[in-house]
PDB file of C-alpha atoms and ligand atoms in Angstrom:
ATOM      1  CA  UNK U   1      23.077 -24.853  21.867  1.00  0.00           C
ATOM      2  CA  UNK U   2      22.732 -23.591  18.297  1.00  0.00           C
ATOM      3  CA  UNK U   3      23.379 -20.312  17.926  1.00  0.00           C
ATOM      4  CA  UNK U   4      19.991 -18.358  16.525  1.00  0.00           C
ATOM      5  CA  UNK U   5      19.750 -17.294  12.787  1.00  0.00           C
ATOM      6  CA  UNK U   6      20.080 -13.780  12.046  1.00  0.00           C
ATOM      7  CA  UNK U   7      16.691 -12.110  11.806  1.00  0.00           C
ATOM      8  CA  UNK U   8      15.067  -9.802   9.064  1.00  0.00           C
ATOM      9  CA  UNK U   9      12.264  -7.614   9.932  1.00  0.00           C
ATOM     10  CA  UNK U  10       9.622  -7.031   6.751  1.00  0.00           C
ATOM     11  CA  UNK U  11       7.655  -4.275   8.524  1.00  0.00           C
ATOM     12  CA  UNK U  12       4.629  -2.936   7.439  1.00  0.00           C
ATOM     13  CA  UNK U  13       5.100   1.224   7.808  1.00  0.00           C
ATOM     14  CA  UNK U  14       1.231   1.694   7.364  1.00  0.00           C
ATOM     15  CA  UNK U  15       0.033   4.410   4.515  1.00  0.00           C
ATOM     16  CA  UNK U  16       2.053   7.241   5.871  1.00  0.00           C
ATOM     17  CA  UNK U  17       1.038   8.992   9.090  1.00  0.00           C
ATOM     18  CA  UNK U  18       3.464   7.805  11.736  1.00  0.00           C
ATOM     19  CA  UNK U  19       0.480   7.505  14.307  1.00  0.00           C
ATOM     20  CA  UNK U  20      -1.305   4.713  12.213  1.00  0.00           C
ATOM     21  CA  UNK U  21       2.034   2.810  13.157  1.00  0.00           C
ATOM     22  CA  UNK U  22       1.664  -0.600  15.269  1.00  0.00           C
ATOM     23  CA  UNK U  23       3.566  -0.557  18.374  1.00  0.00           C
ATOM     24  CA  UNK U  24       5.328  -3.799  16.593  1.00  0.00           C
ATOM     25  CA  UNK U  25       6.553  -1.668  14.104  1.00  0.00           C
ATOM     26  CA  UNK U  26       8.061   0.847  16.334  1.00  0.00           C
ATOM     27  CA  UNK U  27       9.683  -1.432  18.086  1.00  0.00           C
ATOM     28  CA  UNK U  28      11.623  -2.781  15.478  1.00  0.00           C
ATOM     29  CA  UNK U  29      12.386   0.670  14.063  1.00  0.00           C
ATOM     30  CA  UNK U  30      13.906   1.667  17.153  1.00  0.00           C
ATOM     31  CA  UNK U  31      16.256  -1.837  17.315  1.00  0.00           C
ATOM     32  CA  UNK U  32      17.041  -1.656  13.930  1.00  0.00           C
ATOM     33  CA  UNK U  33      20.656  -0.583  13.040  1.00  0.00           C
ATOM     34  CA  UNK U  34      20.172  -1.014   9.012  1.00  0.00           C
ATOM     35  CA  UNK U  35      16.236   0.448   7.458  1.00  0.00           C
ATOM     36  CA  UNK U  36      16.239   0.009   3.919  1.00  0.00           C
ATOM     37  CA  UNK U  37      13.219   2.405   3.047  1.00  0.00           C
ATOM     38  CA  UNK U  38      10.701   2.179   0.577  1.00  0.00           C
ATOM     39  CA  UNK U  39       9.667   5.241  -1.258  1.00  0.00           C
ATOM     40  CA  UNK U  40       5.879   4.975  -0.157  1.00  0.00           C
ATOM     41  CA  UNK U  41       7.626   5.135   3.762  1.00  0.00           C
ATOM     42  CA  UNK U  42       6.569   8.645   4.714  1.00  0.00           C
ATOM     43  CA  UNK U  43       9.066  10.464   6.265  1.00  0.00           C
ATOM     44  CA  UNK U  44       7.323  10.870  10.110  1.00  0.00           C
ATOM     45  CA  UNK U  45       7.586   7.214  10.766  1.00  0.00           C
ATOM     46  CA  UNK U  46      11.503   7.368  10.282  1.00  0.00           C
ATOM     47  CA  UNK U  47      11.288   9.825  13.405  1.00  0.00           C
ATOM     48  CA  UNK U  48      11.608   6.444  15.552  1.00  0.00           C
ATOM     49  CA  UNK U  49      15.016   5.444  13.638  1.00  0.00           C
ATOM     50  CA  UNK U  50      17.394   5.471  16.221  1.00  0.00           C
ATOM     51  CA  UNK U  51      20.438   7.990  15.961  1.00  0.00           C
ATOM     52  CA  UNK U  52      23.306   6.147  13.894  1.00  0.00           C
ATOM     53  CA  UNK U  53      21.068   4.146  12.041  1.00  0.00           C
ATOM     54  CA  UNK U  54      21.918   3.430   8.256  1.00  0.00           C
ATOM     55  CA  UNK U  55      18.937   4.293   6.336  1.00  0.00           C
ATOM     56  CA  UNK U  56      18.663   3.505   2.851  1.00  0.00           C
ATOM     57  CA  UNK U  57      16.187   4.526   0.359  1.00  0.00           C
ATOM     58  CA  UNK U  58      15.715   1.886  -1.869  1.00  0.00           C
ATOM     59  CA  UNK U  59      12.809   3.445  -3.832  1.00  0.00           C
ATOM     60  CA  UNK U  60      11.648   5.278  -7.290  1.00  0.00           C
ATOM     61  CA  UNK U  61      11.880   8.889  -5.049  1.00  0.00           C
ATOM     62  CA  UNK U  62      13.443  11.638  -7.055  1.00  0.00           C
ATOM     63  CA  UNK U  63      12.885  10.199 -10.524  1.00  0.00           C
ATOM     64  CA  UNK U  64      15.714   7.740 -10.127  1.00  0.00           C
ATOM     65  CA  UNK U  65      14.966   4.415 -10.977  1.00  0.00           C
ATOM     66  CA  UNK U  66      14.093   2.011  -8.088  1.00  0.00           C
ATOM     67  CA  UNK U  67      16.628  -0.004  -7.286  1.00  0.00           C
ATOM     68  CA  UNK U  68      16.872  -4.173  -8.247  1.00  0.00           C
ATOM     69  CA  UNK U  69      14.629  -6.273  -6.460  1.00  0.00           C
ATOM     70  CA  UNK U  70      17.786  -8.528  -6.388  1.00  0.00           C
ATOM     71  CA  UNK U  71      20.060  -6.196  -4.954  1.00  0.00           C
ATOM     72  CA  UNK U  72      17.974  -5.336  -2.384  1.00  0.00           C
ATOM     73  CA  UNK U  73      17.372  -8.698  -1.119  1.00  0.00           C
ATOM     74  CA  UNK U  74      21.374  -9.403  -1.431  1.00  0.00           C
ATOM     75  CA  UNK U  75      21.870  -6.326   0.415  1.00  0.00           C
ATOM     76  CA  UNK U  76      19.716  -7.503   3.429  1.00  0.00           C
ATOM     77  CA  UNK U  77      21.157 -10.889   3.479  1.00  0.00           C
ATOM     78  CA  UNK U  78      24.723  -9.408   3.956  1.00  0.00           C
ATOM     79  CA  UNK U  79      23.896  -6.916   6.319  1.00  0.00           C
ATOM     80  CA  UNK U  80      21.723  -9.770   8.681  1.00  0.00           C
ATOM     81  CA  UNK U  81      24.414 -11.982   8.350  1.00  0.00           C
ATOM     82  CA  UNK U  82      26.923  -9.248   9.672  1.00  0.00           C
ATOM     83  CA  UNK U  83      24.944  -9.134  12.598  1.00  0.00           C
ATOM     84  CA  UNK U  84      23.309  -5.875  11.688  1.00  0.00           C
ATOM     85  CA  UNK U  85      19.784  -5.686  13.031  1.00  0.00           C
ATOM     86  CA  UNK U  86      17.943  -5.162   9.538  1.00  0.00           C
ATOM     87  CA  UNK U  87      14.701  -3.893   8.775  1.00  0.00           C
ATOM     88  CA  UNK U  88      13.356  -4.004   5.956  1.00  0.00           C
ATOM     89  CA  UNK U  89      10.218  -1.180   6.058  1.00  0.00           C
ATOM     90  CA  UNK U  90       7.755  -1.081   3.325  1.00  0.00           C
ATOM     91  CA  UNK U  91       4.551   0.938   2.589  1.00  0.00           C
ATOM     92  CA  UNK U  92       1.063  -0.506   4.476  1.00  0.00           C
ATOM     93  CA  UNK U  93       1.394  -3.907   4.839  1.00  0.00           C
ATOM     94  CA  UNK U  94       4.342  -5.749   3.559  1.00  0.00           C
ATOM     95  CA  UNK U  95       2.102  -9.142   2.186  1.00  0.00           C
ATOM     96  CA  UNK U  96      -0.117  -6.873   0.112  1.00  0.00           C
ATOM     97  CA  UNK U  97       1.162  -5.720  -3.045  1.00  0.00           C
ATOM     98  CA  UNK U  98       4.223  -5.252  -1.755  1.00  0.00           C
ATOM     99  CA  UNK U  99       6.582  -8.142  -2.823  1.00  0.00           C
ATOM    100  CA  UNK U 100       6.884  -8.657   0.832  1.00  0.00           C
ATOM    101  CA  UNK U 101       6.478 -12.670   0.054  1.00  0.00           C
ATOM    102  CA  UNK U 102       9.217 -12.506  -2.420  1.00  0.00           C
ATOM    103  CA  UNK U 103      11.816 -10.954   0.013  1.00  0.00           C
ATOM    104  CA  UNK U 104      10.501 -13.453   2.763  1.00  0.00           C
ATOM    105  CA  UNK U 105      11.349 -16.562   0.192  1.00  0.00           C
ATOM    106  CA  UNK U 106      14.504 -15.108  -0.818  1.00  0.00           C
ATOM    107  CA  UNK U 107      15.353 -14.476   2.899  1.00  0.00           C
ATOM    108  CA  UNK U 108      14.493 -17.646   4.194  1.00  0.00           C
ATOM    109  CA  UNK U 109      16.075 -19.566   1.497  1.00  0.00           C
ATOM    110  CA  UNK U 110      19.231 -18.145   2.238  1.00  0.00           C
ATOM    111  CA  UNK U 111      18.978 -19.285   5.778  1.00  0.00           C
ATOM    112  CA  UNK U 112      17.499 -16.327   7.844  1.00  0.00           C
ATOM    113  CA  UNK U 113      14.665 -15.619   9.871  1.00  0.00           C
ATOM    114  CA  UNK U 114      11.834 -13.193   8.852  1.00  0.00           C
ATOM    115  CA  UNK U 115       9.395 -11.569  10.989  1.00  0.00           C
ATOM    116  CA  UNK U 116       7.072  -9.862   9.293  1.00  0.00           C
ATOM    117  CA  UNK U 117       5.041  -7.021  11.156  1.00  0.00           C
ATOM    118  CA  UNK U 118       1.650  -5.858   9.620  1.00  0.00           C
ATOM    119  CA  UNK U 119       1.282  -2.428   8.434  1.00  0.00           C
ATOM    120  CA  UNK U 120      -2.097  -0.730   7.614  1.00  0.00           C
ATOM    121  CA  UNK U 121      -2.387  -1.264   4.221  1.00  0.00           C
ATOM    122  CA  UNK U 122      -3.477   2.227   1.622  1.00  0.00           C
ATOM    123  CA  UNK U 123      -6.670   0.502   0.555  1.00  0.00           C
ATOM    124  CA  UNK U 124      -8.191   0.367   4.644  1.00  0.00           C
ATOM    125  CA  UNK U 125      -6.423   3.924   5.419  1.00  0.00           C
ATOM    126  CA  UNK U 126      -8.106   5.681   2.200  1.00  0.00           C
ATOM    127  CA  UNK U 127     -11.450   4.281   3.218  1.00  0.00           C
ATOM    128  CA  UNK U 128     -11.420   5.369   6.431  1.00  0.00           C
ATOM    129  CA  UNK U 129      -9.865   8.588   5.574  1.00  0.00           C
ATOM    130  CA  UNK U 130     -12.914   9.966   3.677  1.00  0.00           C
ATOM    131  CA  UNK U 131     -15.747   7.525   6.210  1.00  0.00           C
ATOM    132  CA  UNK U 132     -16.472   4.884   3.710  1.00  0.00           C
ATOM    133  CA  UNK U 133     -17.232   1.643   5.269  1.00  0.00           C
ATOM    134  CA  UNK U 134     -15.597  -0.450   2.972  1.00  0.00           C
ATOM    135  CA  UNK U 135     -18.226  -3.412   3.839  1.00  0.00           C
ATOM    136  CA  UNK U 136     -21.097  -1.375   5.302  1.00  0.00           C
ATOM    137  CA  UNK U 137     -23.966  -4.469   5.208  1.00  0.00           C
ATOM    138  CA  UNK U 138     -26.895  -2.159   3.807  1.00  0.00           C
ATOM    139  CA  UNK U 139     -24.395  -1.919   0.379  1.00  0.00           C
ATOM    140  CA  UNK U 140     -21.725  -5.064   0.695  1.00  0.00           C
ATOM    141  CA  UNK U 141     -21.133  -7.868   1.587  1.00  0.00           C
ATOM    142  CA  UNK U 142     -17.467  -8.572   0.795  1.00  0.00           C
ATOM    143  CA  UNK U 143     -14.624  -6.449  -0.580  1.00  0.00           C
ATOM    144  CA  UNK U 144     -11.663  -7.449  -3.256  1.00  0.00           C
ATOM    145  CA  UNK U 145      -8.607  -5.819  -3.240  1.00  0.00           C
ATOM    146  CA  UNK U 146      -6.973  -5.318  -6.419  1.00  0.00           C
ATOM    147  CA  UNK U 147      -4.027  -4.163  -8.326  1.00  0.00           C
ATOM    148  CA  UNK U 148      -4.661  -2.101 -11.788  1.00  0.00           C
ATOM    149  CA  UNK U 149      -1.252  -2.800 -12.420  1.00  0.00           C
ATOM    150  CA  UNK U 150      -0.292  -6.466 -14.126  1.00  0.00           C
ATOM    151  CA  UNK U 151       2.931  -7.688 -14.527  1.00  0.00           C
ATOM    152  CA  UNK U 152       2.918  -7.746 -18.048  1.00  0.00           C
ATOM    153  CA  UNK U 153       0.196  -7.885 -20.503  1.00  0.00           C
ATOM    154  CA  UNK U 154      -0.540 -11.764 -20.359  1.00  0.00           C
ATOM    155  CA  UNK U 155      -1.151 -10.999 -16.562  1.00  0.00           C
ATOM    156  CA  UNK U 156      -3.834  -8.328 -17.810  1.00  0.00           C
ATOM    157  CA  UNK U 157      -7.006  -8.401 -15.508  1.00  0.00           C
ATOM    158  CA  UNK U 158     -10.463  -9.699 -16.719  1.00  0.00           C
ATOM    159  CA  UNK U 159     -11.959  -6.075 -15.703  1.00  0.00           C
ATOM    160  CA  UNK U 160     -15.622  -6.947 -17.087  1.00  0.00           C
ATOM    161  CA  UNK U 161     -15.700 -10.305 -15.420  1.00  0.00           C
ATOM    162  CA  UNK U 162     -14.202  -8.580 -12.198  1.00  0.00           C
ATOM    163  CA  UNK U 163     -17.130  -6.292 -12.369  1.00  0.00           C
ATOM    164  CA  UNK U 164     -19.775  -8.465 -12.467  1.00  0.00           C
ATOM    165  CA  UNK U 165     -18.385  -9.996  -9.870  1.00  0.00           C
ATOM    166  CA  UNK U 166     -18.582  -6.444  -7.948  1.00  0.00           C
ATOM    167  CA  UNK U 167     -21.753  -6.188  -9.239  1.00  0.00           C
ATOM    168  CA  UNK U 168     -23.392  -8.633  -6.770  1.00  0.00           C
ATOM    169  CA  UNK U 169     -22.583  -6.575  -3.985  1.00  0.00           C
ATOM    170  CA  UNK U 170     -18.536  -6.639  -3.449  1.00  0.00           C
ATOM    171  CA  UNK U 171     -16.868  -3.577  -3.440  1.00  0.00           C
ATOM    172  CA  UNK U 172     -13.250  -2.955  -4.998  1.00  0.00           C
ATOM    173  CA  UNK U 173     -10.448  -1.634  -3.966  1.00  0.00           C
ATOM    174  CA  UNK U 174      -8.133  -0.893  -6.839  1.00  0.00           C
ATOM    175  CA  UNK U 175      -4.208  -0.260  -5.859  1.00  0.00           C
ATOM    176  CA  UNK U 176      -2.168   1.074  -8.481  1.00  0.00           C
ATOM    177  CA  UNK U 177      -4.466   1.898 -10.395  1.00  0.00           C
ATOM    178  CA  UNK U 178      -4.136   5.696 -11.918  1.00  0.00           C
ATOM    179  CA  UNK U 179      -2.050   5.292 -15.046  1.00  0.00           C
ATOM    180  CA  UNK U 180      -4.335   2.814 -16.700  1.00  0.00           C
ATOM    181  CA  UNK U 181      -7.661   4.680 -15.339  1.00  0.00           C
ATOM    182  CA  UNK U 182      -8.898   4.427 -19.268  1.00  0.00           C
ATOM    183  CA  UNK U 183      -8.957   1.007 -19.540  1.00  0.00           C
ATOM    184  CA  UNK U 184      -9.997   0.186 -16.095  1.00  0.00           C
ATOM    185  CA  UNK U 185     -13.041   2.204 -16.245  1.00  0.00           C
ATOM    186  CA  UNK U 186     -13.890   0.726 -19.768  1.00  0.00           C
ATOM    187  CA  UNK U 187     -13.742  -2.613 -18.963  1.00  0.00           C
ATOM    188  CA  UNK U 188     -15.500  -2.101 -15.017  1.00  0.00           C
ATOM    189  CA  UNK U 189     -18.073  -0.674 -17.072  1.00  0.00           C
ATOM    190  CA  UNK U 190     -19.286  -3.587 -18.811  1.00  0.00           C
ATOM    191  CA  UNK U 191     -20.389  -5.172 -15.856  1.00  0.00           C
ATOM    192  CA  UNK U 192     -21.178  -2.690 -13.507  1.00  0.00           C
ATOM    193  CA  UNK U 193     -23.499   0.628 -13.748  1.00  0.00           C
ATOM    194  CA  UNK U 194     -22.740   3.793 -15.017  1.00  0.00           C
ATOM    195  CA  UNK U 195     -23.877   5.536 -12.020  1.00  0.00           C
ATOM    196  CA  UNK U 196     -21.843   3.100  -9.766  1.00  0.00           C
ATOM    197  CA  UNK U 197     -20.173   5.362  -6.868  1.00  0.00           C
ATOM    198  CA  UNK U 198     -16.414   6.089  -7.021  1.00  0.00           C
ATOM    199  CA  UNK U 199     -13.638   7.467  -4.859  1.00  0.00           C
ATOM    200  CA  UNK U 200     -10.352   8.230  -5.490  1.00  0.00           C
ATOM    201  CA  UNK U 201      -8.137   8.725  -2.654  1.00  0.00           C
ATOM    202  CA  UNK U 202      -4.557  10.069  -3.153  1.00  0.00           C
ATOM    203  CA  UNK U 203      -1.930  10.314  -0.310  1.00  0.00           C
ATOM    204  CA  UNK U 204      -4.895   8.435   2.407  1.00  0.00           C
ATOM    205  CA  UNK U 205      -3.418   9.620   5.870  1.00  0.00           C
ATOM    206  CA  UNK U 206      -0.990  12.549   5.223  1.00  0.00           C
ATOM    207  CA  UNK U 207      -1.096  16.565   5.430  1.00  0.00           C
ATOM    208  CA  UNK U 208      -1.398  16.390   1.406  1.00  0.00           C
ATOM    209  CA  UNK U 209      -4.273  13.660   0.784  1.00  0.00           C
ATOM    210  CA  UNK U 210      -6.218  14.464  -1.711  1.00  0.00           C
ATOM    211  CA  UNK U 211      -9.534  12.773  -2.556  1.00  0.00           C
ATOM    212  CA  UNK U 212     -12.357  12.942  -5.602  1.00  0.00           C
ATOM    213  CA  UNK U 213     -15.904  11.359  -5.730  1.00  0.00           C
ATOM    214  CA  UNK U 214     -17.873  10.627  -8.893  1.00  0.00           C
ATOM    215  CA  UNK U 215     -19.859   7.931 -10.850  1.00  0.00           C
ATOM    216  CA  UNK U 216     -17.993   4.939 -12.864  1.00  0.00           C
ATOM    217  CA  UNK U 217     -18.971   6.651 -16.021  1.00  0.00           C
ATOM    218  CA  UNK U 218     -16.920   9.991 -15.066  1.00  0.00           C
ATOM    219  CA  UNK U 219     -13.952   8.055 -13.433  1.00  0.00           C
ATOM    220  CA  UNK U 220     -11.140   9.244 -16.122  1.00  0.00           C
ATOM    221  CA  UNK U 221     -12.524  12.318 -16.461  1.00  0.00           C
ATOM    222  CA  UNK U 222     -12.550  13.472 -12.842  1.00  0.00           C
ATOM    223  CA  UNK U 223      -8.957  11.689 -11.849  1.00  0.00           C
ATOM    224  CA  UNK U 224      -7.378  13.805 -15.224  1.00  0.00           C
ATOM    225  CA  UNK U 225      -9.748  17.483 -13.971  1.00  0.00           C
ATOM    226  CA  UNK U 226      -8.691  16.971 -10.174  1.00  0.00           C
ATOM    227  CA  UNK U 227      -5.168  16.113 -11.033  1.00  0.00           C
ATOM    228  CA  UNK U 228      -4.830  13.031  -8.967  1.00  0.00           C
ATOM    229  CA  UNK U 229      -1.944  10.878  -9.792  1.00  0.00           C
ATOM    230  CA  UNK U 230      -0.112   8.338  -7.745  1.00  0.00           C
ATOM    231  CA  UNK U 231      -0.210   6.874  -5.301  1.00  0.00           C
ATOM    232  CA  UNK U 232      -4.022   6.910  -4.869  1.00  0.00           C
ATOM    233  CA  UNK U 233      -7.049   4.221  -3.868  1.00  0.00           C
ATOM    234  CA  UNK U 234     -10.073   4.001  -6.424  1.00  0.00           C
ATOM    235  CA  UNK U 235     -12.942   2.199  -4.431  1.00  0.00           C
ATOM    236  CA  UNK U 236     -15.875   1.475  -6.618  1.00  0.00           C
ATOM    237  CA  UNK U 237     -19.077   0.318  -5.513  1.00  0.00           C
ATOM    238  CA  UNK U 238     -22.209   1.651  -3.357  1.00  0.00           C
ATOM    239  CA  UNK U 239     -20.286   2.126   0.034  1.00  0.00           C
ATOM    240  CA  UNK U 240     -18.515   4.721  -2.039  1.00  0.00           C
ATOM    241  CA  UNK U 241     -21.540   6.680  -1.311  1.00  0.00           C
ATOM    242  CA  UNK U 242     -22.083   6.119   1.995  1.00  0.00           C
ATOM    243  CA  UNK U 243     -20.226   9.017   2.405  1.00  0.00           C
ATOM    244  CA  UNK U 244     -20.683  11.944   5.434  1.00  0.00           C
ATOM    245  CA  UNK U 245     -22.753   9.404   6.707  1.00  0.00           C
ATOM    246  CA  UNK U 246     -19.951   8.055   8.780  1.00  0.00           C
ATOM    247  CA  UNK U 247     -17.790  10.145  10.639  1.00  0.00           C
ATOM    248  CA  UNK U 248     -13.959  10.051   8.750  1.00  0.00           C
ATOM    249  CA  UNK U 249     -10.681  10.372  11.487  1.00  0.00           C
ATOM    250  CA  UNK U 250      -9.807  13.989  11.743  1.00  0.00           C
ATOM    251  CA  UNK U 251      -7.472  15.199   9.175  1.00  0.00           C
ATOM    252  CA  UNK U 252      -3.363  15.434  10.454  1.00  0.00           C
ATOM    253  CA  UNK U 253      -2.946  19.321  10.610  1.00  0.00           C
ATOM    254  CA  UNK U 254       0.069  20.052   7.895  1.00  0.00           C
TER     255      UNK U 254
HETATM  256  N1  LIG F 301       2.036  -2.630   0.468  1.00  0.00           N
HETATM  257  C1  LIG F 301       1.289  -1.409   0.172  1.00  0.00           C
HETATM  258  C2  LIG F 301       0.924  -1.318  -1.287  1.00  0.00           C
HETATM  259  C3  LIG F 301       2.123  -1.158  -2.206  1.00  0.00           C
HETATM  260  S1  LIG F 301       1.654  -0.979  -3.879  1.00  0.00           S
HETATM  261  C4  LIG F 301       0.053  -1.345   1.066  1.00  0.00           C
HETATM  262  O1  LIG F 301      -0.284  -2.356   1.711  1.00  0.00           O
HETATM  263  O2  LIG F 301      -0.573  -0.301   1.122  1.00  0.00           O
HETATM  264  C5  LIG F 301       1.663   0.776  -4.061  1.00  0.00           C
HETATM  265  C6  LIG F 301       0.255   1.317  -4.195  1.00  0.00           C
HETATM  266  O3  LIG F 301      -0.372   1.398  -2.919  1.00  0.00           O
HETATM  267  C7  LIG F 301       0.154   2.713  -4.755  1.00  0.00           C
HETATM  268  O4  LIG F 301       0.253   2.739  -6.161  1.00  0.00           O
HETATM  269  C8  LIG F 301      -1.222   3.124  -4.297  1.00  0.00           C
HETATM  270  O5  LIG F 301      -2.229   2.515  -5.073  1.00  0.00           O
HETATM  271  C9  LIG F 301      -1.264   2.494  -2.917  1.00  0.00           C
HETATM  272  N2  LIG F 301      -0.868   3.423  -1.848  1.00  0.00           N
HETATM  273  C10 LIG F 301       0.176   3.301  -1.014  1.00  0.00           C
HETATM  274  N3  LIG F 301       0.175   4.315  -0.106  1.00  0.00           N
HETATM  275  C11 LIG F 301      -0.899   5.066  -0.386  1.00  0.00           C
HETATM  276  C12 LIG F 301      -1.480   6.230   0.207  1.00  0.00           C
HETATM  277  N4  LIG F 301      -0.937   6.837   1.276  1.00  0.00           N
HETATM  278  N5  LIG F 301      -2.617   6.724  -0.332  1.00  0.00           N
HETATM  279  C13 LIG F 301      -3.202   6.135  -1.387  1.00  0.00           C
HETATM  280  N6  LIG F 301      -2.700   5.031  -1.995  1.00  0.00           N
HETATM  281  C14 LIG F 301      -1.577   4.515  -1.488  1.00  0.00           C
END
């Protein structure tokens, strides 16, 4: 019998209250002797790390800068392969936006086994948070989730064509999406109405969410008044409007 590959857990930690968790997730949490943390992990769903367990922050938290992708994924190989039971937890879901299918190459290319456990990802928490039904049938029919933030500036979205895209009844979900609100909004703008509804969700699921509603043509202007920065959900389109007309989860007391 051949003895089993050492295992690496990619698990989704959901967008920050510990009760939007999957009972997948905990489980692996609580097996895990090695966590290397994200910085979008909030802190309550480290609760279930069990005592002893190495935990290692591997994020941007503190102003430091985040640490190599590479040395991350050398660090998990090394610890699997010394039999440590490795987890590697990462904000919402690990396949969206999350590099989760880079570590899962890297990792299996080196020989291990991933599992990878689905988190809720920020863009379905910060809809539900403030009752927008992301694909409610009277305004949608489809949603796209997006990130405002390109690799570089060859990888820089087609925002007009995006939005007239949206503009036949999709609604977007923008991740990463505040420090280039200017240009976003500009280019949405082209192909999608002035008066198209907005939210801006910051922190979706925790004590300190924060959360903004306005049209397309006042999207800069309200995310710079209100203050919201990062990390934060713009949805645009009419669902965003749809709002108080569906009951939203009650709000985690602080
Ligand atoms: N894998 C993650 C996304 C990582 S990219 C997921 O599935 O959710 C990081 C971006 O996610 C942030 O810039 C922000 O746009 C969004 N995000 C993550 N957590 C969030 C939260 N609690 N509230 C609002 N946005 C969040």
């Amino acid at each position: 019998m051949t003895p089993s590959l050492p295992t690496v857990h990619l698990v989704g930690a959901g967008p920050g209250d510990p009760e939007l968790l999957t009972v997948k997730a905990i489980r692996a949490i609580r097996q895990a002797t090695v966590l290397l943390v994200d910085d979008l992990v909030g802190d309550g769903v480290l609760r279930y790390a069990r005592r002893g367990a190495r935990i290692v922050h591997v994020g941007k938290r503190g102003g430091c800068a985040s640490t190599p992708q590479a040395f991350i994924e050398r660090l998990m190989a090394a610890e699997a392969l010394a039999g440590e039971r490795v987890v590697r937890l990462k904000g919402g879901d690990p396949f969206v936006f999350g590099r989760g299918g880079e570590e899962a190459a890297h990792l299996r290319a080196l020989g291990l086994q991933v599992e990878v456990v689905n988190g809720i990802t920020a863009g379905l928490a910060a809809a539900t948070s403030i009752g927008v039904p992301l694909t409610h049938r009277a305004h949608a029919h489809g949603v796209i989730f997006v990130t405002g933030h390109a690799r570089g500036d060859a990888d820089q979205l087609d925002w007009p064509t995006l939005a007239r895209a949206a503009a036949q009844g999709l609604t977007l979900v923008i991740y990463m999406g505040i420090s280039t609100i200017e240009s976003l909004q500009a280019g949405l703008l082209q192909g999608l109405s002035d008066a198209t509804p907005v939210a801006i969700v910051q922190h979706a699921s925790l004590p300190q969410q924060r959360d903004a509603r306005c049209t397309l043509a006042d999207l800069a202007r309200t995310v710079a008044r209100e203050q919201l920065g990062s990390p934060a959900i713009v949805i645009v389109g009419d669902v965003a409007a749809a709002l108080g007309a569906i009951a939203a989860p009650a709000r985690r007391a602080a």
